[in-house]
Coordinates of C-alpha atoms in Angstrom, one line a residue:
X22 CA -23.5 -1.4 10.3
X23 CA -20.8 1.2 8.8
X24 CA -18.2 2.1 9.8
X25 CA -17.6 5.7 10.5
X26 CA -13.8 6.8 9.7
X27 CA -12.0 10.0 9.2
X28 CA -8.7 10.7 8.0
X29 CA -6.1 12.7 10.2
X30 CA -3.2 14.2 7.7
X31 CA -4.0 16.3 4.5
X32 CA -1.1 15.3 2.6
X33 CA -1.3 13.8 -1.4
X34 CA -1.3 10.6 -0.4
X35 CA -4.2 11.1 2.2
X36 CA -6.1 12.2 -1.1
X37 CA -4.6 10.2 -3.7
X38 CA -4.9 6.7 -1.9
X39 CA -6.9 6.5 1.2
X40 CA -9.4 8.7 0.1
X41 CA -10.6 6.3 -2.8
X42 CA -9.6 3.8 -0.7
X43 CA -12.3 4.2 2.1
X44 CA -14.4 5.4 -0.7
X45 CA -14.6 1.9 -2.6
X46 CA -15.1 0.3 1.1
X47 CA -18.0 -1.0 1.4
X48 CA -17.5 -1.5 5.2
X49 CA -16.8 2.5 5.7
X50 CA -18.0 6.1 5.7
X51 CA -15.9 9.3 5.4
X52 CA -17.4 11.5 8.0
X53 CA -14.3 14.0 8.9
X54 CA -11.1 15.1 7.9
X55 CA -8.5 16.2 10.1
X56 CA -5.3 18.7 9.3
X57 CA -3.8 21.6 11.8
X58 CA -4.8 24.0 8.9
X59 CA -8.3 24.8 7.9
X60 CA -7.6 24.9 4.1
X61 CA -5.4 21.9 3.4
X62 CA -8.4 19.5 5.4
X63 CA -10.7 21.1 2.9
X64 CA -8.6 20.5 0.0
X65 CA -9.0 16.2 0.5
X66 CA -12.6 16.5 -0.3
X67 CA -15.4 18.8 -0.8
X68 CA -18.5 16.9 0.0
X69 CA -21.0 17.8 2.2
X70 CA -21.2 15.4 4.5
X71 CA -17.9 15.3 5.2
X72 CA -16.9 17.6 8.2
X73 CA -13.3 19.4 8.2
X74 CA -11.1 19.6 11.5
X75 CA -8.8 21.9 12.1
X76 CA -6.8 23.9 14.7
X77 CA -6.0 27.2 12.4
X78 CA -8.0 29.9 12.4
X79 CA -8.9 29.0 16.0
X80 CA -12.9 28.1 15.9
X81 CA -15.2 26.1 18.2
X82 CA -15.8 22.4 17.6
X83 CA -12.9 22.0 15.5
X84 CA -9.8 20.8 17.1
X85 CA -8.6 16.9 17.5
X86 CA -10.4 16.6 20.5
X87 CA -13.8 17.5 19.0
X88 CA -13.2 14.9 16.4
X89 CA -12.2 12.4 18.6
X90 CA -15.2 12.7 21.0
X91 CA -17.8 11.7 18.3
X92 CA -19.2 8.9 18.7
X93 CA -20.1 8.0 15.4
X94 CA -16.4 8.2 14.4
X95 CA -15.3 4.8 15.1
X96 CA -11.8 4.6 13.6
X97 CA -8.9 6.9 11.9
X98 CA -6.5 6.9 9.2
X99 CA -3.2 8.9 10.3
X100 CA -1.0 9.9 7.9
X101 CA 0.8 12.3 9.2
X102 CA 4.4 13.7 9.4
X103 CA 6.5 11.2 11.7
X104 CA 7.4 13.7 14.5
X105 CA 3.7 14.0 15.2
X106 CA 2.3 10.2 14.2
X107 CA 3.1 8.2 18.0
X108 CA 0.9 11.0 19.7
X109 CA -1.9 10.8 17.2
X110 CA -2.2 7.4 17.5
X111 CA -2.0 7.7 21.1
X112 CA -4.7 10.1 21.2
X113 CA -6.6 8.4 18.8
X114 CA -6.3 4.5 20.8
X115 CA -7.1 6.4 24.1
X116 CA -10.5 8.1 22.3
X117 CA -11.6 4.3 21.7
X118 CA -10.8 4.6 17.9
X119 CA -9.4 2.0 15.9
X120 CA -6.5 2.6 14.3
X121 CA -4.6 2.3 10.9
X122 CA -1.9 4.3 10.8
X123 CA 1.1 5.0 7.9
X124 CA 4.5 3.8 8.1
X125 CA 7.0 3.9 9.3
X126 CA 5.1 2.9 12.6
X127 CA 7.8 5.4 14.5
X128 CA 10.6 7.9 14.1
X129 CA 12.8 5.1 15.9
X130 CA 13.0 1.5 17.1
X131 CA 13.1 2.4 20.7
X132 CA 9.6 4.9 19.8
X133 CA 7.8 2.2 18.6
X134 CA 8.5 -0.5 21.3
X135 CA 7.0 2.3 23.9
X136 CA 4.0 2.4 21.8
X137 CA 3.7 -1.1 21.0
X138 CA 4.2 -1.9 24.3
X139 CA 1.8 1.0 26.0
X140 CA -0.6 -0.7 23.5
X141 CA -0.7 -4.4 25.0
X142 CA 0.1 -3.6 28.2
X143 CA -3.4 -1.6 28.6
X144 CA -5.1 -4.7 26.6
X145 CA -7.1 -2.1 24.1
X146 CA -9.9 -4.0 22.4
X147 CA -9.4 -0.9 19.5
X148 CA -7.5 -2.2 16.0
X149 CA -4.3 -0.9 15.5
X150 CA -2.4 -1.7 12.1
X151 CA -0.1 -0.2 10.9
X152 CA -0.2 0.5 6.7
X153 CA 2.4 -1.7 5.3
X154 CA 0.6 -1.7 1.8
X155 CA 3.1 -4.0 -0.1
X156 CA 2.0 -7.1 1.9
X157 CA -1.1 -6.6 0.1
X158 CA 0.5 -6.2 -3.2
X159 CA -1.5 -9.2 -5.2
X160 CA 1.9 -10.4 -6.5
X161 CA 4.1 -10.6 -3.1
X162 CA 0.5 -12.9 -1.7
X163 CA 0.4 -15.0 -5.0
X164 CA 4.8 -15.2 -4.5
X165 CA 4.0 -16.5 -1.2
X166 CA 1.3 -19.0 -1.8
X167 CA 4.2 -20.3 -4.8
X168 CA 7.4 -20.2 -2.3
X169 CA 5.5 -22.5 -0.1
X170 CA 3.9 -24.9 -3.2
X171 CA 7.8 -25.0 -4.4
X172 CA 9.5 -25.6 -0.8
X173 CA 13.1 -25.8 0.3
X174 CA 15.7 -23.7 1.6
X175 CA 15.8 -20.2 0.2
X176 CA 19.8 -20.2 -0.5
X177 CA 19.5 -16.8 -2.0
X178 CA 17.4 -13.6 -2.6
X179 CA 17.1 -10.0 -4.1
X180 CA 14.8 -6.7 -3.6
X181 CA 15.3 -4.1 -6.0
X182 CA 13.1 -0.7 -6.1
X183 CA 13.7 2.3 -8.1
X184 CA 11.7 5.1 -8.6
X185 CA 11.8 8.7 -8.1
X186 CA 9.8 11.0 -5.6
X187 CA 9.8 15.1 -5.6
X188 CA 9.7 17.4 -2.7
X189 CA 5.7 16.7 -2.8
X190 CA 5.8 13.6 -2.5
X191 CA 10.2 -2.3 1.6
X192 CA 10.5 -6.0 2.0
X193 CA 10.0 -7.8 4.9
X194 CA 13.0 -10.9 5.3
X195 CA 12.9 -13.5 8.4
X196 CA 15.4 -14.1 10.2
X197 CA 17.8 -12.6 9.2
X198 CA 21.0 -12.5 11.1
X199 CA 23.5 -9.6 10.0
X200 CA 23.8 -6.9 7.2
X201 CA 26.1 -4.4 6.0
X202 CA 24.6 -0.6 4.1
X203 CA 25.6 2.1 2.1
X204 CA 23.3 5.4 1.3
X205 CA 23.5 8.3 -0.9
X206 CA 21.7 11.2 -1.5
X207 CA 20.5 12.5 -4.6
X208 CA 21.3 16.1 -5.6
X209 CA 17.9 16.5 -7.5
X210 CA 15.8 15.1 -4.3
X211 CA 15.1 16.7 -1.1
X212 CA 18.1 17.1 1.3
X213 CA 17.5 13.1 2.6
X214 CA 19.0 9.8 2.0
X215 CA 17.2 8.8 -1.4
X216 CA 19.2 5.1 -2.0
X217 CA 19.8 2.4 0.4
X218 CA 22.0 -0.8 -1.0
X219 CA 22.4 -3.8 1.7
X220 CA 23.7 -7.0 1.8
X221 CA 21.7 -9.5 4.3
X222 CA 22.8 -12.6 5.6
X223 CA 20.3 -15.0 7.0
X224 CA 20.9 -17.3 10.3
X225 CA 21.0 -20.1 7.7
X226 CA 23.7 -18.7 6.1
X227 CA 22.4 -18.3 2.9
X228 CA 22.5 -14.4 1.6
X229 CA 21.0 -11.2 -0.8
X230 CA 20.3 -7.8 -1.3
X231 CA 18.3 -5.1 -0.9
X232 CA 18.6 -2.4 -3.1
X233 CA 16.0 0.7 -2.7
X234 CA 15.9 4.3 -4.3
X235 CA 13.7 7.2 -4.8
X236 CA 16.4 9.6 -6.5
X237 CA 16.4 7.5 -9.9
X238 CA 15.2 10.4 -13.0
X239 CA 15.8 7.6 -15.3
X240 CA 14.6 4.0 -14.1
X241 CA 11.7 2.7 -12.6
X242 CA 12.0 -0.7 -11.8
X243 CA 10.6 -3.1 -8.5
X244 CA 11.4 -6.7 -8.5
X245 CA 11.7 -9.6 -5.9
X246 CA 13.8 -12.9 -6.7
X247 CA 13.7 -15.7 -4.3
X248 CA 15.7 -18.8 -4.8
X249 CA 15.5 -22.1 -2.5
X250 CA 17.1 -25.3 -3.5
X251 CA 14.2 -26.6 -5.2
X252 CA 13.2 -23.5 -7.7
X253 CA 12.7 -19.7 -7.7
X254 CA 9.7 -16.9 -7.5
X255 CA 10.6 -13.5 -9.4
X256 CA 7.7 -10.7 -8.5
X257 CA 7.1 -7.5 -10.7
X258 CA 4.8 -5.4 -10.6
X259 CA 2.8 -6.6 -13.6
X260 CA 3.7 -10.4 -13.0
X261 CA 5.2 -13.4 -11.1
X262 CA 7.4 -16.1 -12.5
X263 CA 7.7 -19.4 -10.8
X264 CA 10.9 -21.4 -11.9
X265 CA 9.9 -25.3 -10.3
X266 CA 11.2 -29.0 -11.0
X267 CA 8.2 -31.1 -11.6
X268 CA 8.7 -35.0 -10.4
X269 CA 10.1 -35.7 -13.4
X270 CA 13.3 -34.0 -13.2
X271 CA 12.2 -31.5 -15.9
X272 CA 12.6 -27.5 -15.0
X273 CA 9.1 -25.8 -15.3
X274 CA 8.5 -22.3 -15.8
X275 CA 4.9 -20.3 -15.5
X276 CA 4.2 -16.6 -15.4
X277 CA 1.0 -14.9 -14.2
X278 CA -0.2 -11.6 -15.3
X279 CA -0.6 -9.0 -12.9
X280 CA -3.0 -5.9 -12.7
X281 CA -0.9 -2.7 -11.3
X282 CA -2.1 -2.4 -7.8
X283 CA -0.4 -0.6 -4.9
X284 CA -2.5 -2.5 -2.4
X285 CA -3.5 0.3 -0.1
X286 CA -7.6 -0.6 -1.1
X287 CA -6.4 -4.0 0.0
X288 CA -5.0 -2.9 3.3
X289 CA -7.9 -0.5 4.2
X290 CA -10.7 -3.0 3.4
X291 CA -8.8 -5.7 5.1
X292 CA -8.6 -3.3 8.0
X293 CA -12.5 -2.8 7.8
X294 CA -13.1 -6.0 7.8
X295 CA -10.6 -6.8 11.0
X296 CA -12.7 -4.2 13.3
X297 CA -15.8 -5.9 12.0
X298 CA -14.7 -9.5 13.0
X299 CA -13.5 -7.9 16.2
X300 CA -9.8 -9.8 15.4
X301 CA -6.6 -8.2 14.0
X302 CA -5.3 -9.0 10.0
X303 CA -2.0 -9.9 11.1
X304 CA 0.1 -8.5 8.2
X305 CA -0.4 -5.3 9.8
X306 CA -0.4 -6.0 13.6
X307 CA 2.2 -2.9 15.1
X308 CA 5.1 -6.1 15.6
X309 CA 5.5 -6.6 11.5
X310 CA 6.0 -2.8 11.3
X311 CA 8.6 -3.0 14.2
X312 CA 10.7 -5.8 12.7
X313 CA 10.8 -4.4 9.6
X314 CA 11.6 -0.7 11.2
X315 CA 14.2 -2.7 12.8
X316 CA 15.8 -3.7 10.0
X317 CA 16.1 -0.3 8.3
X318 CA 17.3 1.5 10.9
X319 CA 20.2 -1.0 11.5
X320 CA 20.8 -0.7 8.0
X321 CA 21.5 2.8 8.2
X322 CA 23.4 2.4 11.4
X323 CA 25.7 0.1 9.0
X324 CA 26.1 3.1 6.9
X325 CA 26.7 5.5 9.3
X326 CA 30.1 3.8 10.4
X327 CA 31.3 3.1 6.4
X328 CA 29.6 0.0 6.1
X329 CA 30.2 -1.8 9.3
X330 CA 28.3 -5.5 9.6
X331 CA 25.8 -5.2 12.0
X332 CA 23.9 -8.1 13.8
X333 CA 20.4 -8.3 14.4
X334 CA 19.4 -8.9 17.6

């Protein structure tokens, strides 16, 4: 049977993503688009079968509600802006409507543990994940599959993402124990913090970085180097190099070739296919998005008091 889903949020990447996304699902079926203004819910698509939702101009069988009360809409896409996202996905859970919202899962740390904890406290049988489309990226799942071939300790490791985003327009480490952040703000960027360096130290006691920008005109650049005692995995977005010592003693080196892919077809069909097998893909279960919310908003807690080293808890 399909599976009936509209998107709430009229924003590019609404149209530019998780439009062709649930498009090239064969599990789903776009039946409604949602936005507070008539004219930006018609602007994601145009076809005919597709119904728009809306609360401006003020008409009959428009609104939210009227969406949420069909029954042949059995799940929802929010991407919307943050101040309004926890009471969407409220709504939206409460309607009987599985969920796949964008992230950040919440404004703040202490927003999401309400939610997450309102969620599993009333035992909803709906899906709720929450869109964290780089676990789906195919070179951070083959990185994986090579960390655990090559084994060890990881006694080091580095994120670095640079790119740029315009007024229209992360990594997830285990335990880590403490951190220390800087920010800056880009004077050709919205008026927001565009950069983000950190230093992470792991309960091991092994450390890295974690370097992240959208204010860079002039580089464009994503990369992932992890290094345990017994050889390293360096992801880009086109390939991943595995750096290995075979039983011999002799250093190994292979590369695979990557297509570009920003995962979010990945993390909608895999999303599908949860509410069809009734059971939840756990890279996207609300707990990943609030350990790694977590971690950025201690990192910019760091900054806020000129760099002070902050523990995780």
């Amino acid at each position: 049977m399909s599976i009936g889903i509209a998107i709430l949020g009229a924003g590019d990447f609404a149209r530019d993503e998780h439009l062709p996304a649930i498009q090239a699902c064969p599990l789903l079926t776009l039946k409604a688009v949602y936005s507070r203004v008539k004219s930006a819910a018609q602007k994601i698509s145009q076809e005919d079968h597709i119904d728009w939702y809306y609360e401006y101009p003020t008409t009959p069988s428009t609104s939210l509600e009227d969406l949420l009360a069909r029954a042949d809409i059995h799940a929802v896409v929010i991407a919307v802006p943050l101040f309004v996202q926890s009471e969407l996905i409220r709504k939206a859970l409460a309607a009987g409507k599985h969920v796949l919202s964008e992230k950040p899962i919440a404004e703040d740390v202490k927003t999401a543990e309400a939610l997450i904890e309102w969620y599993r406290c009333a035992q909803r049988k709906e899906i709720w994940s929450v869109a964290e489309n780089f676990r789906y990226l195919p070179g951070i799942i083959l990185a994986s599959d090579q960390l655990r071939s090559i084994g060890g300790t990881v006694t080091s490791f580095c994120l670095e993402l640079y790119g740029f985003v315009n007024e229209q327009e992360q990594a997830h480490v285990q335990e880590i124990s403490s951190l220390t952040a800087f920010t800056s703000v880009s004077s050709s960027c919205p008026p927001m913090t565009t950069t983000l360096y950190s230093a992470i130290q792991l309960r091991s006691g092994s450390s890295g970085t974690f370097n992240i920008s959208f204010g860079s005109d002039y580089e464009t650049t994503f990369a992932i180097e992890i290094i345990t005692d017994r050889g390293s995995v360096t992801v880009e977005a086109d390939r991943v190099a595995r750096l290995k010592t075979d039983k011999s003693g002799n250093t190994v080196e292979d590369t695979t070739a990557l297509r570009l892919d920003n995962g979010v077809k990945a993390e909608v069909q895999a999303f599908a296919e949860s509410i069809q097998n009734g059971v939840a893909d756990e890279r996207g279960v609300p707990e990943q998005a609030l350990a790694d919310l977590r971690l950025i908003q201690r990192m910019l807690e760091s900054d806020e008091e000129g760099g002070t080293v902050k523990v995780m808890l």
